[in-house]
Amino acid sequence: MGGAECILLAILIEISQVAMFLQCRKNDKLQRLEFVVP
């Protein structure tokens, strides 16, 4: 049981990190668009 919980926790952490990374990249693209379009 404990091992399965650790695996699930690790997967959740990975997903949250990927989601944060994608969110940062999306924000970066939006900021670049703002710089390009006056």
mmCIF file of C-alpha atoms in Angstrom:
data_model
loop_
_atom_site.group_PDB
_atom_site.id
_atom_site.type_symbol
_atom_site.label_atom_id
_atom_site.label_comp_id
_atom_site.label_asym_id
_atom_site.label_seq_id
_atom_site.Cartn_x
_atom_site.Cartn_y
_atom_site.Cartn_z
ATOM 1 C CA MET A 1 0.000 0.000 0.000
ATOM 2 C CA GLY A 2 2.728 2.455 0.963
ATOM 3 C CA GLY A 3 4.662 1.757 -2.238
ATOM 4 C CA ALA A 4 1.612 2.445 -4.404
ATOM 5 C CA GLU A 5 0.968 5.705 -2.549
ATOM 6 C CA CYS A 6 4.572 6.790 -3.142
ATOM 7 C CA ILE A 7 4.259 6.048 -6.860
ATOM 8 C CA LEU A 8 0.983 7.967 -7.093
ATOM 9 C CA LEU A 9 2.522 10.891 -5.216
ATOM 10 C CA ALA A 10 5.529 10.917 -7.562
ATOM 11 C CA ILE A 11 3.216 10.873 -10.598
ATOM 12 C CA LEU A 12 1.174 13.765 -9.188
ATOM 13 C CA ILE A 13 4.355 15.769 -8.583
ATOM 14 C CA GLU A 14 5.545 15.088 -12.143
ATOM 15 C CA ILE A 15 2.188 16.144 -13.594
ATOM 16 C CA SER A 16 2.120 19.343 -11.531
ATOM 17 C CA GLN A 17 5.690 20.201 -12.593
ATOM 18 C CA VAL A 18 4.857 19.638 -16.264
ATOM 19 C CA ALA A 19 1.690 21.722 -15.884
ATOM 20 C CA MET A 20 3.686 24.566 -14.282
ATOM 21 C CA PHE A 21 6.290 24.323 -17.051
ATOM 22 C CA LEU A 22 3.628 24.497 -19.777
ATOM 23 C CA GLN A 23 1.920 27.409 -17.991
ATOM 24 C CA CYS A 24 5.233 29.300 -17.816
ATOM 25 C CA ARG A 25 5.902 28.689 -21.510
ATOM 26 C CA LYS A 26 2.388 29.854 -22.386
ATOM 27 C CA ASN A 27 2.890 33.029 -20.341
ATOM 28 C CA ASP A 28 6.274 33.547 -22.032
ATOM 29 C CA LYS A 29 4.676 33.300 -25.476
ATOM 30 C CA LEU A 30 1.928 35.736 -24.456
ATOM 31 C CA GLN A 31 4.525 38.219 -23.190
ATOM 32 C CA ARG A 32 6.465 37.946 -26.468
ATOM 33 C CA LEU A 33 3.267 38.579 -28.416
ATOM 34 C CA GLU A 34 2.640 41.686 -26.310
ATOM 35 C CA PHE A 35 6.141 42.930 -27.145
ATOM 36 C CA VAL A 36 5.634 42.302 -30.861
ATOM 37 C CA VAL A 37 2.146 43.868 -31.013
ATOM 38 C CA PRO A 38 2.192 47.441 -29.723
#
